[in-house]
Amino acid sequence: MTYQNYSLAQLREADAAHHLHPFTDHKDLRAAGSRIITRADGPFIYDTEGNEILDGMAGLWCVNVGYGRDELADAAYTQMKELPYYNSFFRCSTPTPVLLARKLAEIAPSGLSQVFYGSSGSEANDTAVRLVRHYWALEGKPEKNHIISRNWAYHGSTIAGTSLGGMAAMHGQLHGAVPNITHVMPPYAYELAEDGESDEAFGLRAARAVEEAILEAGPENVAAFIGEPVMGAGGVKIPPASYWPEVQRICRKHDVLLMLDEVITGYGRTGEWFAAQSMGIEPDTITTAKALTSGYQPLSALLVGDRIAGTLVEKGGEFFHGYTYSGHPVACAVALKNLEIIEREGLIERVRSETGPYLGKALKERLGDHDLVGEVRSFGLLAAIEIVKDKAAKKRFDPVGRAASCVRDHAIATGVMMRAVNDTMILSPPLIWTKATIDMACERIARALDLARTELRHG
Ligand SMILES: *Cc1c(COP(=O)(O)O)cnc(C)c1O
């Protein structure tokens, strides 16, 4: 590899001189220098100093089959030699996106048998918004174009993605959101449930907020509701079981389409191919990306339900939308092989019946009593740890975000990569983690919490 001709200092210097990173305070980065990851294998990543770090985030929620898969490299190599690229515009097609579309139709919840490709989750959500609004226009209801979303939602970082999302800091830099998108409360019981309110009652109340927003805009003006089945970047906020069925009932009652953003939850993370199946709901669109290729290639697939697709095909004429790399043959070849690996190794079944329940239990038993831990929660292989100053009062350290950043830094130093969202610690490991890997992670996180306690309480 060519980078091996360069020293760590040279790489860091060039990084600071030329590279504008995503979601980064550049002044901070340039002062502190970046952590440069040079290789990875199985569940581990390695930095330039040779540190071995357990990757508790599967890259960025995406490397579901783990690192170092020769089969995926071979699939890309073979496809690149045969046909590195051709487009899917103008009634052209190439084999791998076709075969992948057929495969996705097979594993998707029933009624979702059509696929529109892009290269990222953000692009797929742009497609979803355009498609849903186009659908209602084709149905003779162009005014039915409002979309209801939620505070704390993450739907990507393009202008449409940011507008759909409910991140206040991102909206603050948007200088003009896509119109007709409104945000309601998320189903985040830890902070938003009333004292004594049951989980079930809270889930129904959070769903009622969706109905109130629909009624306020007027159901005749509302195209769709969009949500992540489990909110990811917003802090692994897991809804009570009562939430999604009630949201679906409300959407149907008002003839509002249901859009699920499964960019994180798709492809096994919740113990089913899609969280729609875990939650028992039937959405009209499912946005997927990340784990579709386990991150080995950039690719997104918007799964489109028969209701929308039927209208598009019958009444649509040309839909003036698409990307140069829609249905990229190399990315689709890698996705096909990735789905084959997930199936062959029984990774989804393993999450459902073994590692998912074990992760929840291990985190609760080993970390739940720690005095910095306000709550531990998990769903499949998604988990969150709330960091607090005072457990009983659910009081946070001041300023918000300091405590979890401190835990994260200690976690990385003890050898487990985690993320901090405000004062919530996040885990989203590869599906190849075993019980032994989970034990190793819990041990390291416990050590990081102890070190953070010393620093936060006495530092
Ligand atoms: C990551 C993510 C996106 C955006 O995907 P990109 O590939 O980064 O554009 C959208 N929705 C959710 C739920 C995500 O986690």
Coordinates of C-alpha atoms and ligand atoms in Angstrom, one line a residue:
M1 CA 0.0 0.0 0.0
T2 CA 1.3 3.4 -0.9
Y3 CA 0.6 5.0 2.4
Q4 CA 3.3 2.8 4.0
N5 CA 5.8 5.1 2.3
Y6 CA 4.6 7.9 4.6
S7 CA 5.2 8.4 8.3
L8 CA 2.3 8.9 10.6
A9 CA 3.4 12.5 11.1
Q10 CA 3.4 13.1 7.3
L11 CA -0.1 11.6 7.0
R12 CA -1.4 13.8 9.8
E13 CA 0.1 16.9 8.4
A14 CA -1.4 16.3 4.9
D15 CA -4.7 15.4 6.5
A16 CA -4.7 18.7 8.4
A17 CA -3.6 20.7 5.3
H18 CA -6.1 19.4 2.8
H19 CA -8.9 17.3 4.2
L20 CA -12.2 18.7 5.3
H21 CA -13.7 15.9 7.4
P22 CA -17.4 15.2 7.8
F23 CA -19.1 16.2 11.1
T24 CA -15.8 17.6 12.5
D25 CA -14.6 20.8 14.2
H26 CA -11.6 21.4 12.0
K27 CA -9.8 23.7 14.4
D28 CA -10.0 20.9 17.1
L29 CA -8.9 18.3 14.6
R30 CA -6.0 20.2 13.4
A31 CA -4.9 20.9 17.0
A32 CA -5.2 17.3 18.1
G33 CA -4.4 15.4 14.9
S34 CA -6.5 12.6 13.5
R35 CA -6.6 8.9 14.5
I36 CA -5.6 7.1 11.3
I37 CA -6.9 3.6 10.9
T38 CA -4.8 1.6 8.5
R39 CA -6.2 -1.9 8.5
A40 CA -8.9 -4.1 10.0
D41 CA -9.6 -7.8 10.5
G42 CA -12.7 -9.5 11.8
P43 CA -14.0 -7.5 14.7
F44 CA -10.9 -5.4 15.1
I45 CA -9.5 -2.2 13.7
Y46 CA -5.8 -1.2 13.9
D47 CA -4.4 2.4 13.9
T48 CA -1.0 3.6 12.8
E49 CA 0.4 3.0 16.3
G50 CA -0.6 -0.6 16.0
N51 CA -3.3 -0.4 18.6
E52 CA -5.9 -3.2 18.3
I53 CA -9.4 -1.8 18.9
L54 CA -12.6 -3.8 19.1
D55 CA -14.9 -2.0 16.7
G56 CA -18.1 -1.5 18.7
M57 CA -19.6 0.7 15.9
A58 CA -19.1 -1.6 12.9
G59 CA -17.4 1.3 11.2
L60 CA -20.4 3.6 11.1
W61 CA -23.2 1.2 11.7
C62 CA -22.4 -0.7 8.5
V63 CA -19.7 -3.4 8.6
N64 CA -22.2 -6.1 9.5
V65 CA -20.1 -9.1 8.3
G66 CA -16.9 -7.7 9.8
Y67 CA -13.6 -6.8 8.2
G68 CA -11.2 -8.8 6.0
R69 CA -13.7 -10.7 3.8
D70 CA -11.8 -11.9 0.8
E71 CA -15.0 -12.9 -0.9
L72 CA -16.2 -9.4 -1.0
A73 CA -12.9 -8.2 -2.4
D74 CA -13.0 -11.0 -5.0
A75 CA -16.6 -10.1 -6.0
A76 CA -15.6 -6.5 -6.6
Y77 CA -12.4 -7.5 -8.5
T78 CA -14.2 -9.9 -10.8
Q79 CA -17.0 -7.4 -11.6
M80 CA -14.5 -4.6 -12.2
K81 CA -12.6 -6.7 -14.7
E82 CA -15.7 -7.8 -16.5
L83 CA -17.7 -4.5 -16.4
P84 CA -16.6 -1.8 -14.0
Y85 CA -19.4 0.5 -14.9
Y86 CA -22.4 1.0 -17.1
N87 CA -25.5 3.1 -16.4
S88 CA -29.1 2.1 -15.8
F89 CA -30.5 5.1 -17.7
F90 CA -32.2 5.1 -21.1
R91 CA -33.5 1.5 -20.9
C92 CA -30.1 0.0 -20.2
S93 CA -29.4 -2.5 -17.4
T94 CA -26.5 -4.6 -16.2
P95 CA -26.8 -8.0 -14.5
T96 CA -25.8 -7.4 -10.9
P97 CA -28.4 -4.7 -10.0
V98 CA -31.1 -6.9 -11.6
L99 CA -30.1 -9.9 -9.5
L100 CA -29.8 -7.8 -6.4
A101 CA -33.3 -6.3 -7.0
R102 CA -34.7 -9.8 -7.3
K103 CA -33.0 -10.8 -4.1
L104 CA -34.1 -7.7 -2.2
A105 CA -37.7 -8.4 -3.3
E106 CA -37.4 -11.9 -1.9
I107 CA -36.1 -10.8 1.6
A108 CA -38.2 -7.6 2.0
P109 CA -41.5 -7.5 3.9
S110 CA -44.3 -8.5 1.6
G111 CA -45.6 -5.8 -0.7
L112 CA -42.2 -4.2 -1.2
S113 CA -41.0 -5.7 -4.4
Q114 CA -39.4 -2.7 -6.2
V115 CA -36.0 -1.1 -5.7
F116 CA -34.5 2.3 -6.6
Y117 CA -30.7 2.5 -6.2
G118 CA -28.4 5.3 -5.0
S119 CA -25.0 5.4 -3.4
S120 CA -25.9 6.6 0.1
G121 CA -28.6 6.7 2.7
S122 CA -29.0 10.5 2.1
E123 CA -29.5 10.0 -1.6
A124 CA -32.0 7.2 -1.0
N125 CA -34.0 9.5 1.3
D126 CA -34.0 12.2 -1.3
T127 CA -35.4 9.7 -3.7
A128 CA -38.0 8.6 -1.2
V129 CA -39.2 12.2 -0.7
R130 CA -39.4 12.9 -4.4
L131 CA -41.1 9.6 -5.0
V132 CA -43.7 10.0 -2.3
R133 CA -44.6 13.5 -3.4
H134 CA -44.7 12.5 -7.0
Y135 CA -47.0 9.6 -6.1
W136 CA -49.6 11.9 -4.6
A137 CA -49.3 14.3 -7.5
L138 CA -50.0 11.4 -9.9
E139 CA -53.0 10.5 -7.8
G140 CA -54.3 14.0 -8.4
K141 CA -53.4 15.3 -4.9
P142 CA -50.3 17.5 -5.4
E143 CA -51.2 19.4 -2.2
K144 CA -50.7 16.2 -0.2
N145 CA -47.0 16.9 0.2
H146 CA -46.3 17.5 3.9
I147 CA -44.0 15.0 5.7
I148 CA -44.1 14.4 9.4
S149 CA -40.8 13.4 11.0
R150 CA -39.4 13.5 14.6
N151 CA -37.0 15.5 16.7
W152 CA -33.7 13.7 17.0
A153 CA -34.3 11.8 13.8
Y154 CA -31.3 11.3 11.5
H155 CA -32.0 10.9 7.8
G156 CA -28.8 12.0 6.2
S157 CA -26.9 15.2 5.5
T158 CA -28.0 16.4 2.1
I159 CA -30.5 19.3 2.2
A160 CA -33.5 17.0 2.1
G161 CA -31.9 14.6 4.6
T162 CA -31.1 17.4 7.0
S163 CA -34.6 18.8 6.6
L164 CA -36.2 15.5 7.3
G165 CA -33.9 14.9 10.3
G166 CA -34.6 16.5 13.6
M167 CA -31.1 17.5 14.7
A168 CA -31.2 21.1 16.0
A169 CA -27.5 21.8 15.3
M170 CA -27.8 20.6 11.7
H171 CA -31.0 22.7 11.2
G172 CA -29.1 25.7 12.6
Q173 CA -26.7 25.5 9.6
L174 CA -29.3 24.8 7.0
H175 CA -30.3 28.4 6.1
G176 CA -33.6 27.3 4.5
A177 CA -35.0 23.8 5.0
V178 CA -37.1 21.9 2.4
P179 CA -40.6 23.2 3.1
N180 CA -43.6 21.3 4.6
I181 CA -41.6 19.0 6.9
T182 CA -42.6 19.1 10.6
H183 CA -41.1 17.3 13.6
V184 CA -42.8 15.7 16.6
M185 CA -41.6 14.2 19.8
P186 CA -39.5 11.0 19.6
P187 CA -40.5 7.9 21.6
Y188 CA -37.7 8.4 24.1
A189 CA -39.0 7.2 27.4
Y190 CA -35.8 7.8 29.5
E191 CA -36.2 11.6 29.2
L192 CA -39.7 12.1 28.0
A193 CA -41.9 9.7 29.9
E194 CA -43.8 11.1 32.9
D195 CA -43.1 9.8 36.4
G196 CA -45.2 6.6 36.7
E197 CA -46.2 6.5 33.1
S198 CA -46.0 2.9 31.8
D199 CA -43.9 2.1 28.7
E200 CA -47.0 1.2 26.8
A201 CA -48.9 4.4 27.7
F202 CA -45.8 6.5 26.8
G203 CA -45.5 4.7 23.4
L204 CA -49.2 5.5 22.6
R205 CA -48.7 9.1 23.7
A206 CA -45.7 9.5 21.4
A207 CA -47.7 8.0 18.6
R208 CA -50.5 10.4 19.3
A209 CA -48.1 13.3 18.7
V210 CA -47.9 12.0 15.1
E211 CA -51.7 12.1 14.7
E212 CA -51.8 15.6 16.2
A213 CA -49.3 16.8 13.6
I214 CA -51.3 15.2 10.8
L215 CA -54.6 16.8 12.0
E216 CA -52.8 20.2 12.4
A217 CA -51.6 20.1 8.8
G218 CA -54.8 18.5 7.6
P219 CA -54.7 14.9 6.5
E220 CA -55.5 16.0 2.9
N221 CA -52.1 17.8 3.0
V222 CA -49.9 15.1 4.5
A223 CA -48.0 12.8 2.2
A224 CA -46.2 10.6 4.7
F225 CA -44.6 10.0 8.1
I226 CA -40.9 9.0 8.2
G227 CA -39.1 7.4 11.0
E228 CA -36.2 5.1 12.0
P229 CA -37.6 2.0 13.6
V230 CA -34.9 2.5 16.3
M231 CA -33.4 6.0 16.2
G232 CA -29.7 5.5 15.6
A233 CA -27.5 8.6 15.4
G234 CA -30.0 10.4 17.7
G235 CA -28.9 8.1 20.5
V236 CA -30.3 4.5 20.0
K237 CA -33.7 5.6 21.1
I238 CA -35.8 2.4 21.3
P239 CA -39.6 2.8 21.1
P240 CA -42.0 1.0 23.4
A241 CA -43.6 -2.0 21.7
S242 CA -46.9 0.0 21.5
Y243 CA -45.5 2.7 19.3
W244 CA -45.1 1.4 15.8
P245 CA -48.4 -0.5 15.5
E246 CA -50.2 2.6 16.7
V247 CA -48.3 4.9 14.3
Q248 CA -49.2 2.5 11.5
R249 CA -52.8 2.5 12.5
I250 CA -52.9 6.4 12.5
C251 CA -51.2 6.6 9.1
R252 CA -53.7 4.2 7.6
K253 CA -56.6 6.0 9.2
H254 CA -55.6 9.3 7.5
D255 CA -54.3 7.8 4.3
V256 CA -50.7 8.9 5.1
L257 CA -47.9 6.8 3.7
L258 CA -45.5 5.2 6.1
M259 CA -41.8 5.6 5.3
L260 CA -39.2 3.6 7.3
D261 CA -35.6 4.7 7.4
E262 CA -33.8 1.4 7.9
V263 CA -30.3 2.6 6.9
I264 CA -29.1 1.3 10.3
T265 CA -31.6 -1.4 11.2
G266 CA -31.7 -3.1 7.8
Y267 CA -29.9 -6.3 6.9
G268 CA -30.0 -8.1 10.2
R269 CA -29.2 -5.7 13.0
T270 CA -32.5 -6.3 14.8
G271 CA -32.6 -10.0 14.3
E272 CA -34.7 -9.9 11.1
W273 CA -33.7 -8.8 7.6
F274 CA -35.6 -5.6 8.4
A275 CA -36.8 -4.0 11.6
A276 CA -40.3 -3.7 9.9
Q277 CA -40.4 -7.4 10.4
S278 CA -39.3 -7.1 14.1
M279 CA -41.9 -4.4 14.8
G280 CA -44.6 -6.2 12.8
I281 CA -45.4 -3.3 10.5
E282 CA -45.9 -2.9 6.8
P283 CA -44.4 0.4 5.5
D284 CA -44.8 1.9 2.0
T285 CA -41.1 2.5 1.6
I286 CA -37.9 1.3 3.3
T287 CA -34.7 3.3 3.0
T288 CA -31.6 1.0 3.2
A289 CA -27.9 1.6 2.7
K290 CA -25.0 1.0 5.1
A291 CA -25.0 -2.8 5.8
L292 CA -26.4 -3.6 2.3
T293 CA -22.7 -4.0 1.3
S294 CA -21.4 -4.1 4.9
G295 CA -19.7 -0.8 3.9
Y296 CA -17.3 -2.5 1.4
Q297 CA -18.9 -0.3 -1.3
P298 CA -21.2 2.7 -1.3
L299 CA -24.7 1.6 -2.2
S300 CA -28.3 2.4 -1.2
A301 CA -31.5 0.7 -2.1
L302 CA -34.9 2.3 -1.6
L303 CA -37.4 -0.5 -1.3
V304 CA -40.7 0.7 -2.8
G305 CA -44.1 -0.7 -2.0
D306 CA -46.5 -1.9 -4.6
R307 CA -49.0 0.9 -4.1
I308 CA -46.5 3.6 -5.0
A309 CA -44.8 1.5 -7.7
G310 CA -48.1 0.6 -9.3
T311 CA -49.0 4.2 -9.7
L312 CA -45.6 5.1 -10.9
V313 CA -45.6 2.4 -13.6
E314 CA -49.3 2.9 -14.7
K315 CA -49.7 6.7 -14.6
G316 CA -46.1 8.0 -14.2
G317 CA -44.6 8.6 -17.6
E318 CA -40.9 9.4 -17.0
F319 CA -39.8 10.0 -13.4
F320 CA -37.1 12.6 -13.9
H321 CA -34.8 11.3 -11.2
G322 CA -31.7 9.2 -10.8
Y323 CA -28.0 9.1 -10.2
T324 CA -25.0 8.3 -12.4
Y325 CA -24.2 5.5 -10.0
S326 CA -27.8 4.2 -9.5
G327 CA -27.3 0.4 -9.7
H328 CA -23.5 0.5 -9.9
P329 CA -22.5 -3.0 -11.1
V330 CA -19.5 -3.3 -8.7
A331 CA -21.4 -2.1 -5.6
C332 CA -24.3 -4.5 -6.5
A333 CA -21.9 -7.4 -7.0
V334 CA -20.5 -6.8 -3.5
A335 CA -24.0 -6.5 -2.0
L336 CA -25.1 -9.8 -3.5
K337 CA -22.1 -11.5 -2.0
N338 CA -22.6 -9.7 1.3
L339 CA -26.2 -10.9 1.6
E340 CA -25.1 -14.4 0.7
I341 CA -22.6 -14.3 3.6
I342 CA -25.2 -13.1 6.0
E343 CA -27.5 -15.9 5.0
R344 CA -24.9 -18.7 4.8
E345 CA -23.4 -17.9 8.3
G346 CA -26.9 -17.5 9.9
L347 CA -26.0 -14.1 11.2
I348 CA -29.5 -12.8 11.5
E349 CA -30.7 -15.9 13.4
R350 CA -27.6 -15.6 15.7
V351 CA -28.6 -11.9 16.5
R352 CA -32.2 -12.9 17.2
S353 CA -31.7 -15.9 19.4
E354 CA -28.2 -15.6 20.8
T355 CA -26.1 -12.5 20.6
G356 CA -28.9 -9.9 20.7
P357 CA -30.4 -11.2 24.0
Y358 CA -26.9 -11.9 25.4
L359 CA -25.7 -8.3 24.7
G360 CA -28.7 -6.9 26.5
K361 CA -28.2 -9.1 29.5
A362 CA -24.4 -8.6 29.7
L363 CA -24.6 -4.8 29.5
K364 CA -27.4 -4.7 32.2
E365 CA -25.7 -7.2 34.6
R366 CA -22.2 -5.8 34.2
L367 CA -22.7 -2.1 33.7
G368 CA -26.2 -1.4 34.9
D369 CA -25.2 -0.8 38.5
H370 CA -22.3 1.5 37.8
D371 CA -23.0 4.9 39.4
L372 CA -22.4 6.7 36.1
V373 CA -25.0 4.6 34.3
G374 CA -28.5 5.9 34.2
E375 CA -30.0 3.3 31.9
V376 CA -28.8 0.5 29.6
R377 CA -31.1 -0.5 26.7
S378 CA -30.7 -2.6 23.6
F379 CA -32.6 -4.0 20.6
G380 CA -30.8 -6.7 18.6
L381 CA -27.3 -5.5 18.2
L382 CA -28.0 -1.9 18.9
A383 CA -27.4 -0.6 22.4
A384 CA -27.2 2.6 24.5
I385 CA -25.8 3.5 27.8
E386 CA -27.0 6.7 29.4
I387 CA -24.3 8.5 31.4
V388 CA -25.5 10.5 34.4
K389 CA -24.1 12.3 37.4
D390 CA -27.0 11.3 39.6
K391 CA -28.7 8.0 38.8
A392 CA -31.9 8.5 40.9
A393 CA -32.5 12.1 39.7
K394 CA -31.4 11.3 36.1
K395 CA -29.2 14.4 36.4
R396 CA -26.5 14.9 33.8
F397 CA -23.0 16.2 34.1
D398 CA -22.4 19.8 33.0
P399 CA -22.0 20.7 30.2
V400 CA -24.0 18.2 28.2
G401 CA -21.7 15.9 26.3
R402 CA -18.6 16.2 28.4
A403 CA -19.2 13.0 30.4
A404 CA -19.9 10.7 27.5
S405 CA -17.0 12.1 25.5
C406 CA -14.8 11.3 28.5
V407 CA -16.2 7.7 28.6
R408 CA -15.7 7.4 24.9
D409 CA -12.0 8.5 25.1
H410 CA -11.3 6.0 27.8
A411 CA -13.1 3.3 25.9
I412 CA -11.0 3.8 22.8
A413 CA -7.9 3.8 25.0
T414 CA -8.9 0.6 26.6
G415 CA -9.6 -0.9 23.2
V416 CA -13.3 -0.6 22.3
M417 CA -14.5 1.9 19.7
M418 CA -17.8 3.5 20.8
R419 CA -19.7 6.7 19.9
A420 CA -21.0 9.4 22.2
V421 CA -24.3 11.3 21.3
N422 CA -24.7 14.0 23.9
D423 CA -24.5 12.0 27.0
T424 CA -25.5 8.7 25.5
M425 CA -22.9 6.0 24.6
I426 CA -23.8 4.0 21.6
L427 CA -22.9 0.4 20.5
S428 CA -23.7 -1.1 17.0
P429 CA -21.2 -3.9 16.6
P430 CA -20.7 -6.2 13.6
L431 CA -23.1 -9.2 13.5
I432 CA -20.1 -11.5 13.8
W433 CA -19.6 -10.7 17.4
T434 CA -19.9 -13.8 19.6
K435 CA -20.7 -14.1 23.3
A436 CA -16.9 -14.0 23.9
T437 CA -16.6 -10.8 22.0
I438 CA -19.4 -9.3 23.9
D439 CA -17.7 -10.3 27.2
M440 CA -14.5 -8.7 26.0
A441 CA -16.4 -5.5 25.1
C442 CA -18.2 -5.4 28.5
E443 CA -14.9 -5.8 30.4
R444 CA -13.3 -2.9 28.5
I445 CA -16.3 -0.6 28.8
A446 CA -16.5 -1.3 32.6
R447 CA -12.8 -0.3 32.9
A448 CA -13.5 2.8 30.8
L449 CA -16.4 3.7 33.1
D450 CA -14.2 3.4 36.2
L451 CA -11.5 5.6 34.7
A452 CA -14.2 8.1 33.6
R453 CA -15.7 8.2 37.1
T454 CA -12.3 9.1 38.6
E455 CA -11.9 11.8 36.1
L456 CA -15.4 13.2 36.2
R457 CA -15.9 13.0 40.0
H458 CA -12.4 14.0 41.1
G459 CA -10.8 15.4 38.0
Ligands
LIG1 C1 -26.4 7.0 8.1 C2 -27.8 7.3 7.9 C3 -28.4 8.0 6.8 C4 -27.5 8.6 5.8 O1 -26.8 7.7 5.1 P1 -25.4 8.2 4.3 O2 -25.0 7.0 3.6 O3 -24.5 8.8 5.3 O4 -25.9 9.3 3.4 C5 -29.7 8.1 6.7 N1 -30.5 7.5 7.7 C6 -30.1 6.9 8.7 C7 -31.0 6.3 9.7 C8 -28.7 6.7 8.9 O5 -28.2 6.1 10.0

